[in-house]
Short mmCIF file of C-alpha atoms in Angstrom, two decimals:
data_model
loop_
_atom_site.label_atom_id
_atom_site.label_comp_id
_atom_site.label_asym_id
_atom_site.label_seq_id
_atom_site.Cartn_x
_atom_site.Cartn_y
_atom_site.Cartn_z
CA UNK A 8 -69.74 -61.45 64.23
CA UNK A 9 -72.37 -63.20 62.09
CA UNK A 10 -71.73 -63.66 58.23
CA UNK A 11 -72.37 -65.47 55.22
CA UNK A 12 -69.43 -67.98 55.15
CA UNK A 13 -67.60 -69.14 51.59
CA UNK A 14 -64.52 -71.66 51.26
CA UNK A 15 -61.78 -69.50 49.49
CA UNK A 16 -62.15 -71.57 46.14
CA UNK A 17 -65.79 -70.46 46.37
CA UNK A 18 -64.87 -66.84 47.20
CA UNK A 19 -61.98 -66.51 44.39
CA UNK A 20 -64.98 -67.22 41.64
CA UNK A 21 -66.51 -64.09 42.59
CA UNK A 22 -63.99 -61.60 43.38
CA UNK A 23 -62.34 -59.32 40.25
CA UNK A 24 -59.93 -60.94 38.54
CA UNK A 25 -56.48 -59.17 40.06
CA UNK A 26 -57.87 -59.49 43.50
CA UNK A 27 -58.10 -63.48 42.88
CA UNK A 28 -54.33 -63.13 41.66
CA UNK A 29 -53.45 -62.06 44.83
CA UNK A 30 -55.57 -64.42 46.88
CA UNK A 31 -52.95 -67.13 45.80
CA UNK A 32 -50.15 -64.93 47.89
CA UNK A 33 -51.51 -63.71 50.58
CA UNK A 34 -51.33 -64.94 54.60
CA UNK A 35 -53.78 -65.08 56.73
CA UNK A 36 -55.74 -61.77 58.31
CA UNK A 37 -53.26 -60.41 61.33
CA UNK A 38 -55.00 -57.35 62.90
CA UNK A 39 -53.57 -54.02 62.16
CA UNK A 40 -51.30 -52.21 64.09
CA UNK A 41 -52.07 -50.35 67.62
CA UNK A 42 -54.21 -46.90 67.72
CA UNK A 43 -51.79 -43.84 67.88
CA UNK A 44 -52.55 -40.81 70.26
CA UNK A 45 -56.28 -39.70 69.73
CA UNK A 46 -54.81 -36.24 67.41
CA UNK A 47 -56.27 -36.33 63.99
CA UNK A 48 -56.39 -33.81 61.47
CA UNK A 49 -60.31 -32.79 60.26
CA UNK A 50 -62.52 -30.51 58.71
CA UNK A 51 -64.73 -28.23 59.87
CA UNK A 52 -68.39 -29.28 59.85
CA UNK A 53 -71.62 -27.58 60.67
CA UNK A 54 -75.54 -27.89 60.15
CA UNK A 55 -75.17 -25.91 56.31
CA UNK A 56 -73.18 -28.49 55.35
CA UNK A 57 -75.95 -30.63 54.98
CA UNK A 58 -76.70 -30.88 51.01
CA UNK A 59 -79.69 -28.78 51.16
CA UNK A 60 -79.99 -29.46 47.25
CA UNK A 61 -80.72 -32.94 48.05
CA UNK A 62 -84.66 -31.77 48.82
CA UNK A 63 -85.19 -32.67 45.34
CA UNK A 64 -84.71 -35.84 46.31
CA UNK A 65 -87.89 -38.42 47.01
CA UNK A 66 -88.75 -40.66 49.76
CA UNK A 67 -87.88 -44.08 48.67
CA UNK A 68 -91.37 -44.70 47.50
CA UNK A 69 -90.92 -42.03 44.76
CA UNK A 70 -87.83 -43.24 43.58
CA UNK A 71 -88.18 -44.58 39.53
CA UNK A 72 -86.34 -46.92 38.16
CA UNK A 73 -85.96 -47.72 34.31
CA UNK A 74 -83.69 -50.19 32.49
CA UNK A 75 -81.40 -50.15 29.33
CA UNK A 76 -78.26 -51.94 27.96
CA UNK A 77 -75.12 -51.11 27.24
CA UNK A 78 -73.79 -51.36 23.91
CA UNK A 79 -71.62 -54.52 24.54
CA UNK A 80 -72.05 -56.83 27.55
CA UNK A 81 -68.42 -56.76 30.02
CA UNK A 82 -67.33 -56.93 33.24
CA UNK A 83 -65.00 -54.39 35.54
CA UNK A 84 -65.98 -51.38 33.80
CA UNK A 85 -65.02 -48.11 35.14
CA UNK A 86 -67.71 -45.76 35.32
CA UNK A 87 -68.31 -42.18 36.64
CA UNK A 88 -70.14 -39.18 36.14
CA UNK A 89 -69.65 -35.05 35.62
CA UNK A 90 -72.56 -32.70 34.88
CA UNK A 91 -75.88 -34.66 33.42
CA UNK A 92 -73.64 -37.64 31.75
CA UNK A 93 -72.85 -41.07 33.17
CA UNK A 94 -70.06 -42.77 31.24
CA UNK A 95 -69.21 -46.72 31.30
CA UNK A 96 -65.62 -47.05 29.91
CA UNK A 97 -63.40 -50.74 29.10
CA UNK A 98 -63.43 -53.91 30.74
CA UNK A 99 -63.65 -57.10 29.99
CA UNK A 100 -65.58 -59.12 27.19
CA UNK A 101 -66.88 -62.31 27.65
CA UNK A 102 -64.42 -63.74 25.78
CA UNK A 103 -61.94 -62.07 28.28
CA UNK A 104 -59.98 -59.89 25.97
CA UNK A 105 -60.37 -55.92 27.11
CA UNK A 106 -62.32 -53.14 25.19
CA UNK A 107 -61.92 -49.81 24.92
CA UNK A 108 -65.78 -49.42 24.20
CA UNK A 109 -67.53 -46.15 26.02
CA UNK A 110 -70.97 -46.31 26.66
CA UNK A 111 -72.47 -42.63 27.41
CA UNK A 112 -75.78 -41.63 28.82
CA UNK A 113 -77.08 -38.55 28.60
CA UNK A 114 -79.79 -38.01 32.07
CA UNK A 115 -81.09 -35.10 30.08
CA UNK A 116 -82.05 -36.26 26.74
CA UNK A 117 -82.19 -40.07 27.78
CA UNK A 118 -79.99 -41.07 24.83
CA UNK A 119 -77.28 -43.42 24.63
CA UNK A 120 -74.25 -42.95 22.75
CA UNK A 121 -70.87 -45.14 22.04
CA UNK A 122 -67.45 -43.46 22.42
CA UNK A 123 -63.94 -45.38 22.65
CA UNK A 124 -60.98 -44.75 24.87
CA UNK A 125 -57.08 -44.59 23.35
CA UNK A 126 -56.69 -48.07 24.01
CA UNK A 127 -58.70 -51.33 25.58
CA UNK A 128 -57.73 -51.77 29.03
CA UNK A 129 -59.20 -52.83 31.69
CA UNK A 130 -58.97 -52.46 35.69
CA UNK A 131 -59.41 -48.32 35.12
CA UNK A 132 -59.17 -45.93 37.33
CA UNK A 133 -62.96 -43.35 36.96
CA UNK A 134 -64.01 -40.00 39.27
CA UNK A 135 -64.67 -36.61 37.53
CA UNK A 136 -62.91 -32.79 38.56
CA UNK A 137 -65.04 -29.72 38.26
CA UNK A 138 -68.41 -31.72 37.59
CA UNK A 139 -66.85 -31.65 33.95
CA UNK A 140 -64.15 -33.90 32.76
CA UNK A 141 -64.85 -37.28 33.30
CA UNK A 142 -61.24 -39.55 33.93
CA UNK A 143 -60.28 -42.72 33.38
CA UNK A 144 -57.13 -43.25 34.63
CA UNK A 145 -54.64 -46.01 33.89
CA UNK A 146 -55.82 -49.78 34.06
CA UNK A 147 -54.38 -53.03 32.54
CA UNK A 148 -53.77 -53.69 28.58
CA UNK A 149 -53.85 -57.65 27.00
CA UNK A 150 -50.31 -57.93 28.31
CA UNK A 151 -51.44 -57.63 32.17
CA UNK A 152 -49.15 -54.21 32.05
CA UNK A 153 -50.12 -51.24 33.94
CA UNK A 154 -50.31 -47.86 31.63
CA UNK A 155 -50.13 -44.07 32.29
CA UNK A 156 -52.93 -42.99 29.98
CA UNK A 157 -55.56 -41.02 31.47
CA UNK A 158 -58.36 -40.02 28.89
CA UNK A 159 -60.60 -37.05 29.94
CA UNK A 160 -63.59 -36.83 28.21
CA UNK A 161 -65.49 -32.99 28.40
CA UNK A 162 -68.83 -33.27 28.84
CA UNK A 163 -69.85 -29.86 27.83
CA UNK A 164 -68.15 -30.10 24.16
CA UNK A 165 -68.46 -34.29 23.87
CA UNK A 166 -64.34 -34.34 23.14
CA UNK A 167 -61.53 -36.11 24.60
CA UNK A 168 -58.36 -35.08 25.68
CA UNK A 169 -54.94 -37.58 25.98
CA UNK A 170 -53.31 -36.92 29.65
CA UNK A 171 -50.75 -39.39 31.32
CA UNK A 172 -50.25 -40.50 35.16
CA UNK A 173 -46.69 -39.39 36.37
CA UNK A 174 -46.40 -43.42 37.94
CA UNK A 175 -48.34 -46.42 34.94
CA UNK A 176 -50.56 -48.57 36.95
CA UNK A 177 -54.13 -50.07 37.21
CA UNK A 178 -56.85 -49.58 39.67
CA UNK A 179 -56.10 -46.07 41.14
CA UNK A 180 -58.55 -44.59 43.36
CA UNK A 181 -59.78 -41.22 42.42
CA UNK A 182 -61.17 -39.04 44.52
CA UNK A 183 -63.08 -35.58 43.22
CA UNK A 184 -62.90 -33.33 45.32
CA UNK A 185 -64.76 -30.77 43.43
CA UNK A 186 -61.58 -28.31 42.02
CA UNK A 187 -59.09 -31.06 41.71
CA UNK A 188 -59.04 -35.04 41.79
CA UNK A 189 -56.55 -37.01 43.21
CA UNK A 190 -55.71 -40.42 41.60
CA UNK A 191 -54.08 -42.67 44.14
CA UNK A 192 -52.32 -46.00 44.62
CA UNK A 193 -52.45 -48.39 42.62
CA UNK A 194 -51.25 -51.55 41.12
CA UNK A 195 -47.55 -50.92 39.77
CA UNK A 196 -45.79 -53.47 37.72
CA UNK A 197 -42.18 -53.16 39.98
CA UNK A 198 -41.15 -55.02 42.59
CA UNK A 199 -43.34 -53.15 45.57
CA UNK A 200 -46.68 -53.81 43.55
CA UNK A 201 -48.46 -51.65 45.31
CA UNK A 202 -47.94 -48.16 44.32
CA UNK A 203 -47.68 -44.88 46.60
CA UNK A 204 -48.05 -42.71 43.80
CA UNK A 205 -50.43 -39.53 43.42
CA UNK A 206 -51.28 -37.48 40.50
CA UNK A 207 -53.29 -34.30 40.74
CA UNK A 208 -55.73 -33.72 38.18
CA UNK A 209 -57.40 -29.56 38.42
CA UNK A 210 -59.91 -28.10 36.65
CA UNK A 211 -57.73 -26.97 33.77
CA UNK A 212 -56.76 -30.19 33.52
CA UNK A 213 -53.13 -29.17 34.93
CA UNK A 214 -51.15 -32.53 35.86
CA UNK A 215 -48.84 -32.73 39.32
CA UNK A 216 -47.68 -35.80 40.92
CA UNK A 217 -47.19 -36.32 45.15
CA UNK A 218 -46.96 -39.43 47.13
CA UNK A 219 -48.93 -41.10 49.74
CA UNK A 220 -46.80 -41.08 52.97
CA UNK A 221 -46.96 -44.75 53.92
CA UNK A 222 -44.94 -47.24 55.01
CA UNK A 223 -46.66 -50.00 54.24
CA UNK A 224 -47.87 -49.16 50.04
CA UNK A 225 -51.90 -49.92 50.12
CA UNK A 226 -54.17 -50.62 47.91
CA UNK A 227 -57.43 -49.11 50.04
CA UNK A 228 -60.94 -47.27 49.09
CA UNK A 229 -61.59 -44.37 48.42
CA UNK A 230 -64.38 -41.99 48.79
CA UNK A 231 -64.91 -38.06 48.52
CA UNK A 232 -67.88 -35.19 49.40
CA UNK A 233 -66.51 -32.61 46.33
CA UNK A 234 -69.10 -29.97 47.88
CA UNK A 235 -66.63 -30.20 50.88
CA UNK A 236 -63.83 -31.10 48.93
CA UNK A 237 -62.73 -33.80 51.26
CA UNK A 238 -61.84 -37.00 50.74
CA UNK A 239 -61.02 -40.43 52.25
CA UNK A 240 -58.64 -43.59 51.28
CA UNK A 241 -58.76 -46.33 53.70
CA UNK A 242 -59.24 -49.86 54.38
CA UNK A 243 -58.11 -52.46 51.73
CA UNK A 244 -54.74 -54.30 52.20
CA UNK A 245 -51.19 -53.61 52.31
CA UNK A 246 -47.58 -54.49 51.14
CA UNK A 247 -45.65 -55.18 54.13
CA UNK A 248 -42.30 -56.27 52.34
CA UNK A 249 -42.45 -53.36 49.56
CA UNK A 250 -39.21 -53.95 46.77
CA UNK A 251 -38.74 -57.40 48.43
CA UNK A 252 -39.02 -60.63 46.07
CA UNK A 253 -41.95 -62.01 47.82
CA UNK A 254 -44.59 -59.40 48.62
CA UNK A 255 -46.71 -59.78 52.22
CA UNK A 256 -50.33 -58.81 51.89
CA UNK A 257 -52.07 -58.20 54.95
CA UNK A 258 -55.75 -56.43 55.35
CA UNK A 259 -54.79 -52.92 56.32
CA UNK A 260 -56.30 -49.52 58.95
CA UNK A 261 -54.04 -47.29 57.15
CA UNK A 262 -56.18 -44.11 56.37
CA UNK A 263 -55.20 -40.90 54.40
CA UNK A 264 -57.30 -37.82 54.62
CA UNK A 265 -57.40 -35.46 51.50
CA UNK A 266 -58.41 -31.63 51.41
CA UNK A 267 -58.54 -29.69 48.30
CA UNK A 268 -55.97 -27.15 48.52
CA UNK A 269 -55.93 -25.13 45.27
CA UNK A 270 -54.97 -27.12 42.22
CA UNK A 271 -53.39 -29.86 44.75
CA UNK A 272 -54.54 -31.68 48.08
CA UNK A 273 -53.21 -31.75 51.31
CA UNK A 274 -52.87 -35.63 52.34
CA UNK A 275 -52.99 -36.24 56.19
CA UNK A 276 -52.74 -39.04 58.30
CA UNK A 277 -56.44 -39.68 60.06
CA UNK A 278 -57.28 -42.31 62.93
CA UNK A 279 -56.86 -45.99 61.49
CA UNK A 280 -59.82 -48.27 60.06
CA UNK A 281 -61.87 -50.11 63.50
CA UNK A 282 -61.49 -53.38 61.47
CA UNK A 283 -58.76 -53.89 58.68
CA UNK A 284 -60.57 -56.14 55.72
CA UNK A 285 -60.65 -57.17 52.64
CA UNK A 286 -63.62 -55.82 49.96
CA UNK A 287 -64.83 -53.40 51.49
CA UNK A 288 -66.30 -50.34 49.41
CA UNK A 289 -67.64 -46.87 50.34
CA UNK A 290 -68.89 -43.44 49.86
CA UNK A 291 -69.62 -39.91 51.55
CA UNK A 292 -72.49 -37.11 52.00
CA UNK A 293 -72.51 -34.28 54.06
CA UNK A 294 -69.00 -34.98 55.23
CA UNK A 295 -69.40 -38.60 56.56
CA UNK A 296 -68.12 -41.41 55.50
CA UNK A 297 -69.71 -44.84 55.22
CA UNK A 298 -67.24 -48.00 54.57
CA UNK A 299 -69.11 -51.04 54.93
CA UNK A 300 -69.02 -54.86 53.58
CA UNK A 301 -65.82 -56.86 52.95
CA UNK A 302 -63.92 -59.91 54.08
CA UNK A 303 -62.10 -61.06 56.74
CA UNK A 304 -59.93 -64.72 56.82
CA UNK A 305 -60.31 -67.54 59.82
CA UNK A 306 -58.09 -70.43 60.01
CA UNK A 307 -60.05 -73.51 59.90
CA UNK A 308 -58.88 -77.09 60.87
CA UNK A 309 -58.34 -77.94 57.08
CA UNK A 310 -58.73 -74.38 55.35
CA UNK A 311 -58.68 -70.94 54.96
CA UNK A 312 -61.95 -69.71 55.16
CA UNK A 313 -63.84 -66.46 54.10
CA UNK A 314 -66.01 -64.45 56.54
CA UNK A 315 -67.50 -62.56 54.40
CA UNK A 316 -69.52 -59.10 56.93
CA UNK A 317 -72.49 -56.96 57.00
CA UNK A 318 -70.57 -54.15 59.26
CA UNK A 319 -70.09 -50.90 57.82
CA UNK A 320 -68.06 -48.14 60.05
CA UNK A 321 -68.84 -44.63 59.59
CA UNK A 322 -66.22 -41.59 59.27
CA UNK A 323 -67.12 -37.98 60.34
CA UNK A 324 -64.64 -35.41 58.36
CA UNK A 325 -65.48 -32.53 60.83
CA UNK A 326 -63.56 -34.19 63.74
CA UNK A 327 -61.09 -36.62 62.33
CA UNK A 328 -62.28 -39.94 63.73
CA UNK A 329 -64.49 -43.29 63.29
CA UNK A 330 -67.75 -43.55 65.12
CA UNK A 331 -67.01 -46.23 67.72
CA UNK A 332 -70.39 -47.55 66.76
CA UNK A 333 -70.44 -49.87 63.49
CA UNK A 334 -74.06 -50.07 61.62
CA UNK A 335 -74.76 -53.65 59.88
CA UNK A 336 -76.03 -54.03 56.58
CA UNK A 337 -79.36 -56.15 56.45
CA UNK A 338 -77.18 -58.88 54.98
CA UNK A 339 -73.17 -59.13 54.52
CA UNK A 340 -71.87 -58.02 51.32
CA UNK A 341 -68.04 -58.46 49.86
CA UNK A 342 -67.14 -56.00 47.11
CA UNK A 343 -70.62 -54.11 47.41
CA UNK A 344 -71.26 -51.03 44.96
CA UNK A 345 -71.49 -48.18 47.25
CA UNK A 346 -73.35 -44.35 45.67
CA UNK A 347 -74.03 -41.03 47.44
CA UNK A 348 -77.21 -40.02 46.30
CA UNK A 349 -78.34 -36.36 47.58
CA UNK A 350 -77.90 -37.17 51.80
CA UNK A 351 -78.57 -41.18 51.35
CA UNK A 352 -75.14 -43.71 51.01
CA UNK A 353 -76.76 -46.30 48.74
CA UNK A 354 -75.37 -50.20 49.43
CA UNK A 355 -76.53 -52.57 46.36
CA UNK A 356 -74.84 -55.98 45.16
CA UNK A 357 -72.04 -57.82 46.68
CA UNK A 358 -74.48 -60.81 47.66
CA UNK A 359 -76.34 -63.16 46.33
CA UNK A 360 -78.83 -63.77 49.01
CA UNK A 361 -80.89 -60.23 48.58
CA UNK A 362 -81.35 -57.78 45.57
CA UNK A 363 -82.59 -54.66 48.52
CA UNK A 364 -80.54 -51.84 48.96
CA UNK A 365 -79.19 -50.69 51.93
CA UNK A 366 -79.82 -46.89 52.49
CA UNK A 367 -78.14 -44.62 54.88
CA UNK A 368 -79.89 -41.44 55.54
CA UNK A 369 -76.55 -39.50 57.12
CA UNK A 370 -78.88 -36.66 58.43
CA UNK A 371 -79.94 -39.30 60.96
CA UNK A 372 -77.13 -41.69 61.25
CA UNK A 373 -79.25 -44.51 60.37
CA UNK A 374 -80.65 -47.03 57.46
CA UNK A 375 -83.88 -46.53 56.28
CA UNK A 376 -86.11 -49.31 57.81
CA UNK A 377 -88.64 -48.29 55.24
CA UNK A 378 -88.97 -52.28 54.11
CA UNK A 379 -92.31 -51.95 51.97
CA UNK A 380 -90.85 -49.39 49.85
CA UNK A 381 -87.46 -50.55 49.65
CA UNK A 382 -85.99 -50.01 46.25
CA UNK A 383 -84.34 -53.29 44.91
CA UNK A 384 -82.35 -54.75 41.91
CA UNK A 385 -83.50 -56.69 39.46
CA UNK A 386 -80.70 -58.51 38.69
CA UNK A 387 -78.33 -60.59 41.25
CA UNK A 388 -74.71 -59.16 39.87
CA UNK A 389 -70.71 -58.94 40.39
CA UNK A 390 -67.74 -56.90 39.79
CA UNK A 391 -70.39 -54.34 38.15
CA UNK A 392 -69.79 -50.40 37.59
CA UNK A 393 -72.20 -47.87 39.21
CA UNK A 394 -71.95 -44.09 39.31
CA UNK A 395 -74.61 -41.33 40.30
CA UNK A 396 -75.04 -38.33 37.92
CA UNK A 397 -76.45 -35.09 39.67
CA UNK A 398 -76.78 -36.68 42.79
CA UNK A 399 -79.78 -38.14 41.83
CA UNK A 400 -79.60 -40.69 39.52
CA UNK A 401 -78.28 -43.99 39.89
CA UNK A 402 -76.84 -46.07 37.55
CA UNK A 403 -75.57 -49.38 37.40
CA UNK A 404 -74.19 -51.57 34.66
CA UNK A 405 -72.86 -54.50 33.35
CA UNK A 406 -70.84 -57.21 35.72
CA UNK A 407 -71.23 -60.87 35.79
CA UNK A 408 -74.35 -62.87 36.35
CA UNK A 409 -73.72 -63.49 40.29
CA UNK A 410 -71.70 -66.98 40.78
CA UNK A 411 -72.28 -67.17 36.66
CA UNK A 412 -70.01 -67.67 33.91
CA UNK A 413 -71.50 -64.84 31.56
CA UNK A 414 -71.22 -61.29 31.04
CA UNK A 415 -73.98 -58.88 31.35
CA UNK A 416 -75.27 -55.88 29.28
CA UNK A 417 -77.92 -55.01 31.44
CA UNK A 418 -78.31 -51.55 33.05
CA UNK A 419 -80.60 -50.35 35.81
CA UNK A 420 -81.39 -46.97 36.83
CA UNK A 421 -82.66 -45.87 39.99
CA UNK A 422 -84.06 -41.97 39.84
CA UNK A 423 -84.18 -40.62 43.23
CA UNK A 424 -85.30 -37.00 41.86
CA UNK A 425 -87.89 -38.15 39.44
CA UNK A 426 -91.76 -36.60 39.39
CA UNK A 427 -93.38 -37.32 43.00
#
């Protein structure tokens, strides 16, 4: 397999700031465990489920793109989107203290406004339920201590409600899946680190709590089709000495798939990840599933080094199991920001040696070769937000200069539905 190669100090510089933490800790990569009997659970796919609203949406030549700045510059924002608003809530300052600084946009009017969360935190959960409520979800405060808060902001009346996770911890995954989210995993601040822990979010913004059924706790991605109300959480690593003294990361296959049942989710067991890593990131249309980018770790003579990939492996939701033939991204990417926009999975960042995007037309199972018309970044950026409102617009914000030392404010928005 052919990738960029970094030496693990050079690697820690531009990974988020817990994953570094845990960099310290960890062994090296051991493969994951063997396949189980080919059974999976899975959800019914046909030909309609292909979005037909995503006709509105260009070829990539017809694709605008605009720029604007948030209201403070920060890094690991959380950001997500419900009805025409795209929200950019906490991080980090440059300075390195956390905010609690909300920066709106409104796809409609093209306006900007500033909101605040409850508290500054950063490392925050962000997904949406009922293409509503907007949630950010637990995170970090100044004391590197996980918290329970969940602020939901309604973008129909511009107010917020106060909710709280049944578990406190930073970085859950949530998943909308259109009449409820589920907020899962985790970093907990007990001795397993990892946390199992679900809460259930409906639209009436009703609370209930579950578990992941796992072993092995994990930390993994997540990524959901809410017109299908399915979801995915794989990938990621693993605690393989959970309540022990000395926790034992590993990269891990462990995947969980969710269907929206009522104001809950049914969470199944699903075929394990092809190749357990490190940093990878997805997203889904028309019920498939794209995970791609990431790390993997080689024993050198003298060091642990960082293969960082360009493979992405690809999901299908209507029959339960991974496409036994990976696509590569035009160049490798670790911690890439990954969008669904109308039936395209949208790769961007990650890298520092290309500012294209990577575009995966999931009506044809392919990336767009479309090279001339390519739409590209303008600015080389890491650990930056990104959400899509409507399916159609792209936005991404904020993030560190890539391999720099300074925060950035910048935003760039990629229209996908704009005039042709």
């Amino acid at each position: 397999m052919e990738g960029q190669r970094l030496s693990r100090n050079q690697t820690q510089m531009i990974l988020p700031l817990i994953h570094s933490a845990l960099l310290v800790a960890m062994s090296l990569y051991t493969p994951g465990s063997a396949m189980p009997a080919p059974t999976y659970n899975a959800v019914a796919r046909t030909s309609s489920s292909v979005d037909s609203g995503a006709s509105v949406v260009g070829e990539l030549h017809s694709w605008g793109f605009s720029g604007a700045m948030l209201s403070v510059a920060r890094s690991s924002i959380a950001a997500a989107s419900a009805g025409q608003m795209a929200l950019f809530a906490g991080g980090k300052l440059q300075n390195g203290t956390y905010t609690n600084v909300v920066d709106i946009f409104n796809s409609y009017t093209k306006k900007w406004t500033v909101s605040h969360l409850s508290a500054a935190r950063s490392n925050i959960g962000a997904g949406a339920v009922g293409d509503r409520y907007v949630l950010f979800a637990g995170g970090f405060d100044s004391d590197f201590q996980p918290l329970p808060l969940v602020d939901v902001y309604d973008t129909r009346t511009g107010t917020w409600t106060a909710l709280k996770l049944g578990t406190p911890r930073a970085s859950p995954r949530v998943l909308d899946l259109g009449s409820v989210a589920a907020i899962a995993g985790g970093l907990s601040g007990d001795l397993q680190y990892l946390s199992n822990a679900i809460d259930y979010i409906d639209g009436n913004l009703h609370v209930s709590q579950g578990s992941l059924r796992k072993e092995f706790p994990q930390f993994g991605v997540a990524a959901a089709d809410k017109k299908l109300g399915v979801g995915l959480f794989t990938a990621g690593y693993q605690n393989n000495r959970p309540g022990e003294r000395f926790n034992d990361f590993e990269a891990s296959n462990q995947t969980t798939l969710f269907t929206a049942a009522g104001s809950s989710a049914d969470a199944t067991e699903s075929q394990p990840f092809p190749l357990p890593r490190w940093g990878a990131n997805g997203a889904a249309a028309n019920g498939l599933f794209a995970i791609g980018g990431g790390h993997i770790f080689e024993q050198d003579a003298s060091e642990t080094l960082t293969t960082v990939v360009g493979r992405v492996d690809v999901y299908d939701s209507s029959t339960g199991r991974w496409s036994s033939s990976p696509l590569a991204l035009s160049v490798p990417r670790d911690y890439p920001l990954v969008q669904a926009v109308g039936n395209y999975i949208v790769f961007a960042a990650g890298t520092d040696k290309s500012k294209d995007l990577d575009i995966l037309d999931t009506r044809t199972g392919a990336f767009v070769k479309d090279l001339q018309h390519k739409p590209s970044l303008y600015l080389l950026r890491s650990d930056a937000a990104a959400t899509t409102v409507g399916g159609c617009l792209m936005v991404i914000a904020g993030g560190q200069v890539y391999q720099g030392a300074n925060a950035t404010a910048t935003v760039e928005m990629f229209d996908a539905c704009g005039s042709k």
